[in-house]
């Protein structure tokens, strides 16, 4: 079999049990924790160089050797990746800062960075001949899965909260997915899939319950390094739901270090949540290794309404290893930040993305970030998907 990928196996993030990447895997059968994709980076280094990358198309498949798809013919792509880094030239001045950037994931298929993970997971599903997939979602992951599954000809079942942002429902239905609205939130949706998947023949695409969405999200870290000419920012602000992006970027930085492509300090990772659902902030502040289920989660930042992340231990570990922290902001601060960033920079952020700007302001007041720090905020999805917030 011809392959460009240097994937060699999967390993449990907790008990380190090894799993065969040539077979369909979900999560660790011994301890129910996520599996991580491991690559032969020594070999990859010989084949791939920073120079080789230069001639490749500006999408996430440029890192093919470090991605899990074994045969290129299985790639399901809508052109995702290499989103711009936009400096907040007006707003940074007001803070007395000089290096604040937004990684603008709004500019990606489906208007959502969930496209990265689901492009990867759907490509792997196609590679394995999987015919039916299901996903519990707070909204954007459903829309992204519907799009890639449509392109791949895979049947798609989506479970989302009945009060999901309306456009997430519409985009999923229009792409031909079978959408069920659930009274409850993402954890209730996950439960339904868990109960019915055997009977329905669904492959569960829940984040970190299959190994490859993480690899798609990892490309945000690879892109950042390349865009900053193989250096890394000092601080990254990330709106955390399931934490896939944060864990993925941290994994990317470790792989790039092993490749010898970056050196020196890695960024401090800052997890941002809403006070209406902040299990990671609570666990971080309590010094815990895992989070507790957050009861009665409620926030207009729909993507952050994840009461218990399956990969919570990995999120907390990355925050601590990086010397970073976790912080929560209120929904009022989020809406105010959406307006500020839009008015002063022309970027209509999603509420989750705007939360990172609110968090930066807070940390500046607390003296946790320095004016000279090179800072990256993640705008994870386009604000255009949330008309409800301003409809009134
Ligand atoms: C899913 C989502 C997040 C959280 O992403 P994770 O990587 O799962 O933590 C943040 N913002 C938006 C808009 C989302 O849809
Ligand atoms: Zn295990």
Tab-separated table of C-alpha atoms and ligand atoms in Angstrom:
chain	number	residue	atom	x	y	z
A	1	UNK	CA	0.000	0.000	0.000
A	2	UNK	CA	1.395	3.390	-0.923
A	3	UNK	CA	1.321	5.812	1.933
A	4	UNK	CA	2.635	9.242	2.742
A	5	UNK	CA	1.688	9.113	6.393
A	6	UNK	CA	4.235	8.161	9.036
A	7	UNK	CA	1.553	6.979	11.430
A	8	UNK	CA	2.789	3.830	13.192
A	9	UNK	CA	0.265	3.062	15.938
A	10	UNK	CA	-2.163	4.456	18.477
A	11	UNK	CA	-1.508	4.604	22.186
A	12	UNK	CA	-3.798	5.144	25.178
A	13	UNK	CA	-3.076	8.515	26.774
A	14	UNK	CA	-3.440	6.992	30.234
A	15	UNK	CA	-2.394	3.312	30.392
A	16	UNK	CA	-0.226	3.465	27.261
A	17	UNK	CA	-1.746	0.346	25.804
A	18	UNK	CA	-0.914	0.118	22.082
A	19	UNK	CA	-3.619	-0.164	19.410
A	20	UNK	CA	-3.321	-1.079	15.730
A	21	UNK	CA	-3.923	1.935	13.496
A	22	UNK	CA	-4.785	-0.331	10.560
A	23	UNK	CA	-8.010	-1.354	12.271
A	24	UNK	CA	-11.010	0.716	13.296
A	25	UNK	CA	-10.399	2.055	16.791
A	26	UNK	CA	-12.430	4.184	19.148
A	27	UNK	CA	-10.942	4.783	22.616
A	28	UNK	CA	-8.968	2.624	25.033
A	29	UNK	CA	-10.819	-0.596	25.733
A	30	UNK	CA	-8.843	-1.088	28.960
A	31	UNK	CA	-9.423	2.251	30.691
A	32	UNK	CA	-11.895	4.224	28.531
A	33	UNK	CA	-9.498	7.071	27.785
A	34	UNK	CA	-8.653	8.722	24.443
A	35	UNK	CA	-6.128	7.220	22.026
A	36	UNK	CA	-3.317	9.288	20.567
A	37	UNK	CA	-1.835	8.823	17.082
A	38	UNK	CA	1.913	8.172	17.097
A	39	UNK	CA	4.168	8.817	14.107
A	40	UNK	CA	7.683	7.767	13.188
A	41	UNK	CA	9.067	11.289	13.292
A	42	UNK	CA	12.649	10.189	12.634
A	43	UNK	CA	11.567	8.830	9.283
A	44	UNK	CA	9.231	11.743	8.635
A	45	UNK	CA	12.136	14.133	9.132
A	46	UNK	CA	14.000	12.502	6.252
A	47	UNK	CA	11.111	12.832	3.835
A	48	UNK	CA	9.643	16.163	4.835
A	49	UNK	CA	11.396	19.488	5.201
A	50	UNK	CA	10.262	23.047	5.821
A	51	UNK	CA	11.313	23.755	2.255
A	52	UNK	CA	9.195	20.954	0.793
A	53	UNK	CA	6.197	22.499	2.496
A	54	UNK	CA	6.633	25.782	0.679
A	55	UNK	CA	5.458	24.440	-2.650
A	56	UNK	CA	2.335	22.796	-1.253
A	57	UNK	CA	-1.236	24.036	-1.402
A	58	UNK	CA	-2.338	26.311	1.467
A	59	UNK	CA	-4.575	23.822	3.248
A	60	UNK	CA	-4.108	21.443	6.158
A	61	UNK	CA	-3.236	18.491	3.893
A	62	UNK	CA	0.163	20.104	3.339
A	63	UNK	CA	1.212	18.254	6.517
A	64	UNK	CA	0.223	14.879	5.086
A	65	UNK	CA	3.231	13.021	6.530
A	66	UNK	CA	2.135	14.050	10.032
A	67	UNK	CA	-1.505	13.128	9.476
A	68	UNK	CA	-3.235	9.757	9.788
A	69	UNK	CA	-4.757	9.276	6.332
A	70	UNK	CA	-2.771	6.449	4.741
A	71	UNK	CA	-3.867	6.782	1.132
A	72	UNK	CA	-4.374	10.180	-0.452
A	73	UNK	CA	-7.319	8.949	-2.482
A	74	UNK	CA	-9.327	8.797	0.762
A	75	UNK	CA	-8.923	12.488	1.538
A	76	UNK	CA	-12.280	14.246	1.753
A	77	UNK	CA	-11.546	17.932	1.413
A	78	UNK	CA	-13.391	21.205	0.964
A	79	UNK	CA	-10.169	23.217	1.051
A	80	UNK	CA	-9.894	23.507	4.850
A	81	UNK	CA	-6.921	25.015	6.621
A	82	UNK	CA	-4.271	27.741	6.510
A	83	UNK	CA	-6.585	30.339	7.975
A	84	UNK	CA	-5.161	33.843	8.306
A	85	UNK	CA	-3.484	35.354	11.316
A	86	UNK	CA	-4.865	38.852	11.708
A	87	UNK	CA	-3.192	41.377	13.974
A	88	UNK	CA	-5.572	43.394	16.144
A	89	UNK	CA	-3.790	46.632	15.348
A	90	UNK	CA	-6.477	48.897	16.808
A	91	UNK	CA	-7.421	46.954	19.903
A	92	UNK	CA	-3.916	45.984	20.961
A	93	UNK	CA	-3.000	49.668	21.245
A	94	UNK	CA	-5.784	50.233	23.736
A	95	UNK	CA	-4.263	47.535	25.932
A	96	UNK	CA	-0.783	48.957	25.462
A	97	UNK	CA	0.183	45.698	23.754
A	98	UNK	CA	2.042	45.277	20.507
A	99	UNK	CA	1.548	41.714	19.347
A	100	UNK	CA	-2.025	40.471	19.557
A	101	UNK	CA	-3.216	38.243	16.731
A	102	UNK	CA	-6.391	36.396	15.855
A	103	UNK	CA	-6.211	33.024	14.156
A	104	UNK	CA	-9.402	33.447	12.180
A	105	UNK	CA	-11.027	30.065	11.832
A	106	UNK	CA	-14.182	31.712	10.495
A	107	UNK	CA	-12.517	31.533	7.094
A	108	UNK	CA	-12.799	27.807	6.673
A	109	UNK	CA	-15.433	25.498	5.109
A	110	UNK	CA	-18.692	25.524	7.108
A	111	UNK	CA	-17.403	28.705	8.779
A	112	UNK	CA	-16.165	26.590	11.638
A	113	UNK	CA	-12.849	25.123	12.775
A	114	UNK	CA	-14.765	21.913	13.457
A	115	UNK	CA	-14.159	21.333	9.735
A	116	UNK	CA	-10.527	20.468	10.498
A	117	UNK	CA	-11.324	17.603	12.813
A	118	UNK	CA	-14.215	16.307	10.792
A	119	UNK	CA	-12.389	16.463	7.461
A	120	UNK	CA	-9.824	14.164	9.085
A	121	UNK	CA	-12.301	11.855	10.827
A	122	UNK	CA	-14.495	11.499	7.739
A	123	UNK	CA	-11.448	10.791	5.566
A	124	UNK	CA	-10.444	8.037	7.996
A	125	UNK	CA	-14.015	6.717	8.072
A	126	UNK	CA	-13.927	6.511	4.280
A	127	UNK	CA	-10.551	4.770	4.448
A	128	UNK	CA	-12.041	2.162	6.783
A	129	UNK	CA	-15.195	1.739	4.714
A	130	UNK	CA	-17.462	3.068	7.486
A	131	UNK	CA	-20.925	3.734	6.074
A	132	UNK	CA	-22.902	5.348	8.919
A	133	UNK	CA	-21.724	7.887	11.450
A	134	UNK	CA	-23.398	9.635	14.370
A	135	UNK	CA	-22.380	12.649	16.411
A	136	UNK	CA	-23.556	14.458	19.525
A	137	UNK	CA	-22.950	18.163	19.050
A	138	UNK	CA	-23.413	21.578	20.588
A	139	UNK	CA	-23.924	22.720	16.988
A	140	UNK	CA	-20.887	23.402	14.817
A	141	UNK	CA	-19.465	19.882	14.794
A	142	UNK	CA	-22.805	18.667	13.453
A	143	UNK	CA	-22.729	21.160	10.610
A	144	UNK	CA	-19.167	20.211	9.712
A	145	UNK	CA	-19.804	16.472	9.877
A	146	UNK	CA	-22.915	16.848	7.708
A	147	UNK	CA	-20.863	18.619	5.038
A	148	UNK	CA	-17.970	16.146	4.902
A	149	UNK	CA	-20.210	13.108	5.211
A	150	UNK	CA	-22.285	14.405	2.293
A	151	UNK	CA	-19.167	14.720	0.156
A	152	UNK	CA	-17.951	11.260	1.179
A	153	UNK	CA	-21.330	9.606	0.636
A	154	UNK	CA	-21.527	8.506	4.267
A	155	UNK	CA	-24.841	8.419	6.086
A	156	UNK	CA	-24.945	10.920	8.920
A	157	UNK	CA	-27.016	11.078	12.126
A	158	UNK	CA	-26.795	14.211	14.234
A	159	UNK	CA	-28.069	14.813	17.744
A	160	UNK	CA	-28.146	18.409	18.887
A	161	UNK	CA	-29.848	20.388	21.662
A	162	UNK	CA	-33.272	21.726	20.725
A	163	UNK	CA	-32.060	25.250	21.524
A	164	UNK	CA	-28.998	24.931	19.263
A	165	UNK	CA	-28.117	28.042	17.189
A	166	UNK	CA	-30.668	27.746	14.396
A	167	UNK	CA	-28.143	27.875	11.573
A	168	UNK	CA	-26.417	24.750	12.892
A	169	UNK	CA	-29.684	22.876	12.485
A	170	UNK	CA	-30.282	24.313	9.027
A	171	UNK	CA	-26.797	23.627	7.655
A	172	UNK	CA	-26.962	20.028	8.884
A	173	UNK	CA	-30.370	19.355	7.353
A	174	UNK	CA	-29.560	21.027	4.062
A	175	UNK	CA	-26.446	18.826	3.782
A	176	UNK	CA	-28.712	15.798	4.062
A	177	UNK	CA	-28.010	14.637	7.603
A	178	UNK	CA	-30.739	13.103	9.749
A	179	UNK	CA	-30.988	15.575	12.578
A	180	UNK	CA	-32.630	14.885	15.925
A	181	UNK	CA	-33.269	17.777	18.289
A	182	UNK	CA	-32.853	16.707	21.885
A	183	UNK	CA	-34.324	18.217	25.020
A	184	UNK	CA	-31.062	18.757	26.879
A	185	UNK	CA	-27.453	19.488	26.006
A	186	UNK	CA	-24.538	17.714	24.310
A	187	UNK	CA	-24.102	15.198	27.140
A	188	UNK	CA	-27.746	14.116	26.709
A	189	UNK	CA	-27.165	13.761	22.965
A	190	UNK	CA	-24.073	11.628	23.630
A	191	UNK	CA	-26.089	9.365	25.897
A	192	UNK	CA	-28.672	8.663	23.211
A	193	UNK	CA	-25.959	7.740	20.715
A	194	UNK	CA	-24.268	5.508	23.272
A	195	UNK	CA	-27.520	3.628	23.863
A	196	UNK	CA	-28.508	3.209	20.224
A	197	UNK	CA	-25.251	2.898	18.294
A	198	UNK	CA	-24.953	-0.892	18.363
A	199	UNK	CA	-28.476	-1.405	17.080
A	200	UNK	CA	-28.209	1.379	14.496
A	201	UNK	CA	-24.735	0.481	13.251
A	202	UNK	CA	-23.432	3.977	13.915
A	203	UNK	CA	-19.763	4.772	14.196
A	204	UNK	CA	-19.509	7.346	16.996
A	205	UNK	CA	-17.715	10.517	15.886
A	206	UNK	CA	-17.750	12.120	19.386
A	207	UNK	CA	-14.624	14.115	19.970
A	208	UNK	CA	-11.772	11.972	21.355
A	209	UNK	CA	-13.956	8.859	21.244
A	210	UNK	CA	-12.389	8.299	17.851
A	211	UNK	CA	-8.678	9.096	17.425
A	212	UNK	CA	-8.589	11.317	14.334
A	213	UNK	CA	-10.589	14.502	14.936
A	214	UNK	CA	-7.735	15.375	17.261
A	215	UNK	CA	-5.258	15.024	14.395
A	216	UNK	CA	-7.281	17.437	12.300
A	217	UNK	CA	-7.367	20.006	15.088
A	218	UNK	CA	-3.639	19.505	15.607
A	219	UNK	CA	-3.062	21.296	12.315
A	220	UNK	CA	-3.940	24.615	13.995
A	221	UNK	CA	-0.696	24.249	15.936
A	222	UNK	CA	1.295	23.239	12.849
A	223	UNK	CA	-0.050	26.226	10.941
A	224	UNK	CA	0.713	28.653	13.749
A	225	UNK	CA	4.327	27.488	13.826
A	226	UNK	CA	4.666	27.807	10.077
A	227	UNK	CA	2.921	31.175	9.944
A	228	UNK	CA	5.252	32.543	12.624
A	229	UNK	CA	8.184	31.205	10.595
A	230	UNK	CA	8.841	28.235	12.872
A	231	UNK	CA	8.650	30.075	16.130
A	232	UNK	CA	5.710	29.971	18.482
A	233	UNK	CA	3.698	32.706	20.194
A	234	UNK	CA	4.135	33.299	23.934
A	235	UNK	CA	0.497	32.824	24.888
A	236	UNK	CA	-2.458	31.133	23.174
A	237	UNK	CA	-6.029	31.863	24.271
A	238	UNK	CA	-8.387	29.038	23.366
A	239	UNK	CA	-12.158	28.754	24.014
A	240	UNK	CA	-12.455	25.286	25.501
A	241	UNK	CA	-15.424	22.961	25.065
A	242	UNK	CA	-14.267	19.395	24.527
A	243	UNK	CA	-10.708	20.727	24.441
A	244	UNK	CA	-9.753	18.972	21.213
A	245	UNK	CA	-8.033	22.009	19.744
A	246	UNK	CA	-6.043	22.751	22.857
A	247	UNK	CA	-4.909	19.156	23.254
A	248	UNK	CA	-4.229	18.936	19.521
A	249	UNK	CA	-2.068	22.053	19.423
A	250	UNK	CA	-0.093	20.874	22.430
A	251	UNK	CA	0.493	17.583	20.646
A	252	UNK	CA	1.562	19.470	17.503
A	253	UNK	CA	4.142	21.466	19.433
A	254	UNK	CA	5.602	18.268	20.910
A	255	UNK	CA	5.835	16.687	17.451
A	256	UNK	CA	7.450	19.783	15.940
A	257	UNK	CA	9.988	19.830	18.762
A	258	UNK	CA	10.774	16.172	18.124
A	259	UNK	CA	11.173	16.937	14.425
A	260	UNK	CA	13.655	19.638	15.398
A	261	UNK	CA	11.596	22.273	13.566
A	262	UNK	CA	11.017	24.456	16.600
A	263	UNK	CA	13.028	24.958	19.744
A	264	UNK	CA	12.801	26.940	22.933
A	265	UNK	CA	9.789	27.743	25.018
A	266	UNK	CA	6.372	26.525	24.055
A	267	UNK	CA	3.386	28.862	24.443
A	268	UNK	CA	1.466	29.191	27.664
A	269	UNK	CA	-1.942	27.700	26.917
A	270	UNK	CA	-4.899	29.626	28.334
A	271	UNK	CA	-8.259	27.873	28.416
A	272	UNK	CA	-11.250	30.202	28.278
A	273	UNK	CA	-14.782	29.207	29.307
A	274	UNK	CA	-18.033	30.946	30.181
A	275	UNK	CA	-19.017	31.265	33.841
A	276	UNK	CA	-22.229	29.505	32.763
A	277	UNK	CA	-20.282	26.286	32.092
A	278	UNK	CA	-16.694	26.198	33.297
A	279	UNK	CA	-15.769	22.724	34.533
A	280	UNK	CA	-12.172	23.086	33.308
A	281	UNK	CA	-11.608	26.405	35.091
A	282	UNK	CA	-12.988	24.910	38.285
A	283	UNK	CA	-10.820	21.805	38.081
A	284	UNK	CA	-7.751	23.841	37.197
A	285	UNK	CA	-8.227	26.169	40.135
A	286	UNK	CA	-8.880	23.281	42.507
A	287	UNK	CA	-5.656	21.589	41.390
A	288	UNK	CA	-7.586	18.537	40.173
A	289	UNK	CA	-6.440	16.141	37.456
A	290	UNK	CA	-9.977	15.691	36.108
A	291	UNK	CA	-13.103	17.839	35.972
A	292	UNK	CA	-16.505	17.305	37.513
A	293	UNK	CA	-19.751	17.248	35.543
A	294	UNK	CA	-21.053	20.832	35.450
A	295	UNK	CA	-24.731	20.873	36.425
A	296	UNK	CA	-27.249	23.149	34.676
A	297	UNK	CA	-24.839	24.449	32.075
A	298	UNK	CA	-26.139	27.595	30.416
A	299	UNK	CA	-24.324	30.054	28.158
A	300	UNK	CA	-24.919	31.786	24.863
A	301	UNK	CA	-21.465	30.568	23.816
A	302	UNK	CA	-23.068	27.331	22.627
A	303	UNK	CA	-19.768	25.669	21.701
A	304	UNK	CA	-18.614	25.947	25.302
A	305	UNK	CA	-21.672	24.236	26.740
A	306	UNK	CA	-19.816	20.994	27.428
A	307	UNK	CA	-20.386	19.954	31.040
A	308	UNK	CA	-17.749	17.216	31.093
A	309	UNK	CA	-15.052	16.830	28.459
A	310	UNK	CA	-14.015	13.258	27.646
A	311	UNK	CA	-10.424	14.505	27.377
A	312	UNK	CA	-10.494	16.696	30.491
A	313	UNK	CA	-7.340	15.137	31.968
A	314	UNK	CA	-5.430	15.913	28.764
A	315	UNK	CA	-6.656	19.516	28.759
A	316	UNK	CA	-5.612	20.067	32.373
A	317	UNK	CA	-2.264	18.397	31.773
A	318	UNK	CA	-1.523	20.637	28.769
A	319	UNK	CA	-2.471	23.771	30.711
A	320	UNK	CA	-0.155	22.834	33.570
A	321	UNK	CA	2.750	21.615	31.440
A	322	UNK	CA	2.617	24.848	29.469
A	323	UNK	CA	2.601	27.082	32.535
A	324	UNK	CA	-0.763	28.380	31.399
A	325	UNK	CA	-4.066	28.703	33.183
A	326	UNK	CA	-7.851	28.513	32.903
A	327	UNK	CA	-10.178	31.484	33.170
A	328	UNK	CA	-13.909	32.124	32.869
A	329	UNK	CA	-15.715	35.191	31.594
A	330	UNK	CA	-19.392	36.119	31.766
A	331	UNK	CA	-21.834	36.071	28.863
A	332	UNK	CA	-22.142	39.865	29.216
A	333	UNK	CA	-18.402	40.259	28.738
A	334	UNK	CA	-18.641	37.955	25.725
A	335	UNK	CA	-21.328	40.020	23.977
A	336	UNK	CA	-19.491	43.250	24.748
A	337	UNK	CA	-16.325	41.729	23.277
A	338	UNK	CA	-18.161	40.615	20.133
A	339	UNK	CA	-19.187	44.243	19.589
A	340	UNK	CA	-15.754	45.662	20.435
A	341	UNK	CA	-13.823	43.392	18.110
A	342	UNK	CA	-16.341	43.830	15.305
A	343	UNK	CA	-16.460	47.627	15.590
A	344	UNK	CA	-12.750	48.175	15.926
A	345	UNK	CA	-11.282	45.428	13.796
A	346	UNK	CA	-14.070	44.382	11.442
A	347	UNK	CA	-14.001	40.799	12.666
A	348	UNK	CA	-17.451	39.476	13.543
A	349	UNK	CA	-16.336	36.860	16.043
A	350	UNK	CA	-18.394	34.015	17.391
A	351	UNK	CA	-19.167	34.326	21.119
A	352	UNK	CA	-16.627	31.612	21.937
A	353	UNK	CA	-13.911	33.505	20.052
A	354	UNK	CA	-14.892	36.813	21.630
A	355	UNK	CA	-14.521	35.181	25.047
A	356	UNK	CA	-10.778	35.018	24.394
A	357	UNK	CA	-10.597	38.789	23.953
A	358	UNK	CA	-12.520	39.273	27.211
A	359	UNK	CA	-10.113	36.856	28.889
A	360	UNK	CA	-7.068	38.709	27.591
A	361	UNK	CA	-8.385	41.965	29.059
A	362	UNK	CA	-8.866	40.254	32.408
A	363	UNK	CA	-5.396	38.726	32.431
A	364	UNK	CA	-3.832	42.042	31.504
A	365	UNK	CA	-5.445	43.642	34.532
A	366	UNK	CA	-4.187	40.794	36.694
A	367	UNK	CA	-0.690	41.164	35.228
A	368	UNK	CA	-0.676	37.585	33.932
A	369	UNK	CA	0.379	38.634	30.426
A	370	UNK	CA	3.045	41.119	29.402
A	371	UNK	CA	2.582	43.952	26.859
A	372	UNK	CA	5.411	42.559	24.754
A	373	UNK	CA	4.019	39.003	24.708
A	374	UNK	CA	3.154	37.604	21.330
A	375	UNK	CA	-0.444	36.574	21.852
A	376	UNK	CA	-2.815	34.525	19.688
A	377	UNK	CA	-6.575	34.449	20.216
A	378	UNK	CA	-8.676	31.808	18.496
A	379	UNK	CA	-11.797	32.881	16.681
A	380	UNK	CA	-13.150	29.388	16.239
A	381	UNK	CA	-16.267	30.019	14.129
A	382	UNK	CA	-17.847	32.878	12.209
A	383	UNK	CA	-20.119	35.184	14.200
A	384	UNK	CA	-22.541	34.988	11.285
A	385	UNK	CA	-23.779	31.678	12.663
A	386	UNK	CA	-25.238	33.366	15.756
A	387	UNK	CA	-27.847	35.886	14.575
A	388	UNK	CA	-30.005	35.107	17.626
A	389	UNK	CA	-27.611	36.959	19.903
A	390	UNK	CA	-28.290	40.278	18.205
A	391	UNK	CA	-31.790	39.607	16.931
A	392	UNK	CA	-33.389	41.329	19.916
B	1	LIG	C1	-16.630	23.224	19.544
B	1	LIG	C2	-16.360	24.674	19.719
B	1	LIG	C3	-15.373	25.132	20.591
B	1	LIG	C4	-14.596	24.207	21.491
B	1	LIG	O1	-13.717	23.423	20.772
B	1	LIG	P1	-12.967	22.215	21.449
B	1	LIG	O2	-11.719	22.061	20.646
B	1	LIG	O3	-13.841	21.030	21.368
B	1	LIG	O4	-12.684	22.609	22.859
B	1	LIG	C5	-15.097	26.480	20.630
B	1	LIG	N1	-15.796	27.360	19.873
B	1	LIG	C6	-16.778	26.960	19.051
B	1	LIG	C7	-17.530	27.979	18.280
B	1	LIG	C8	-17.091	25.603	18.935
B	1	LIG	O5	-18.061	25.222	18.101
B	2	LIG	ZN1	-5.918	2.857	28.503
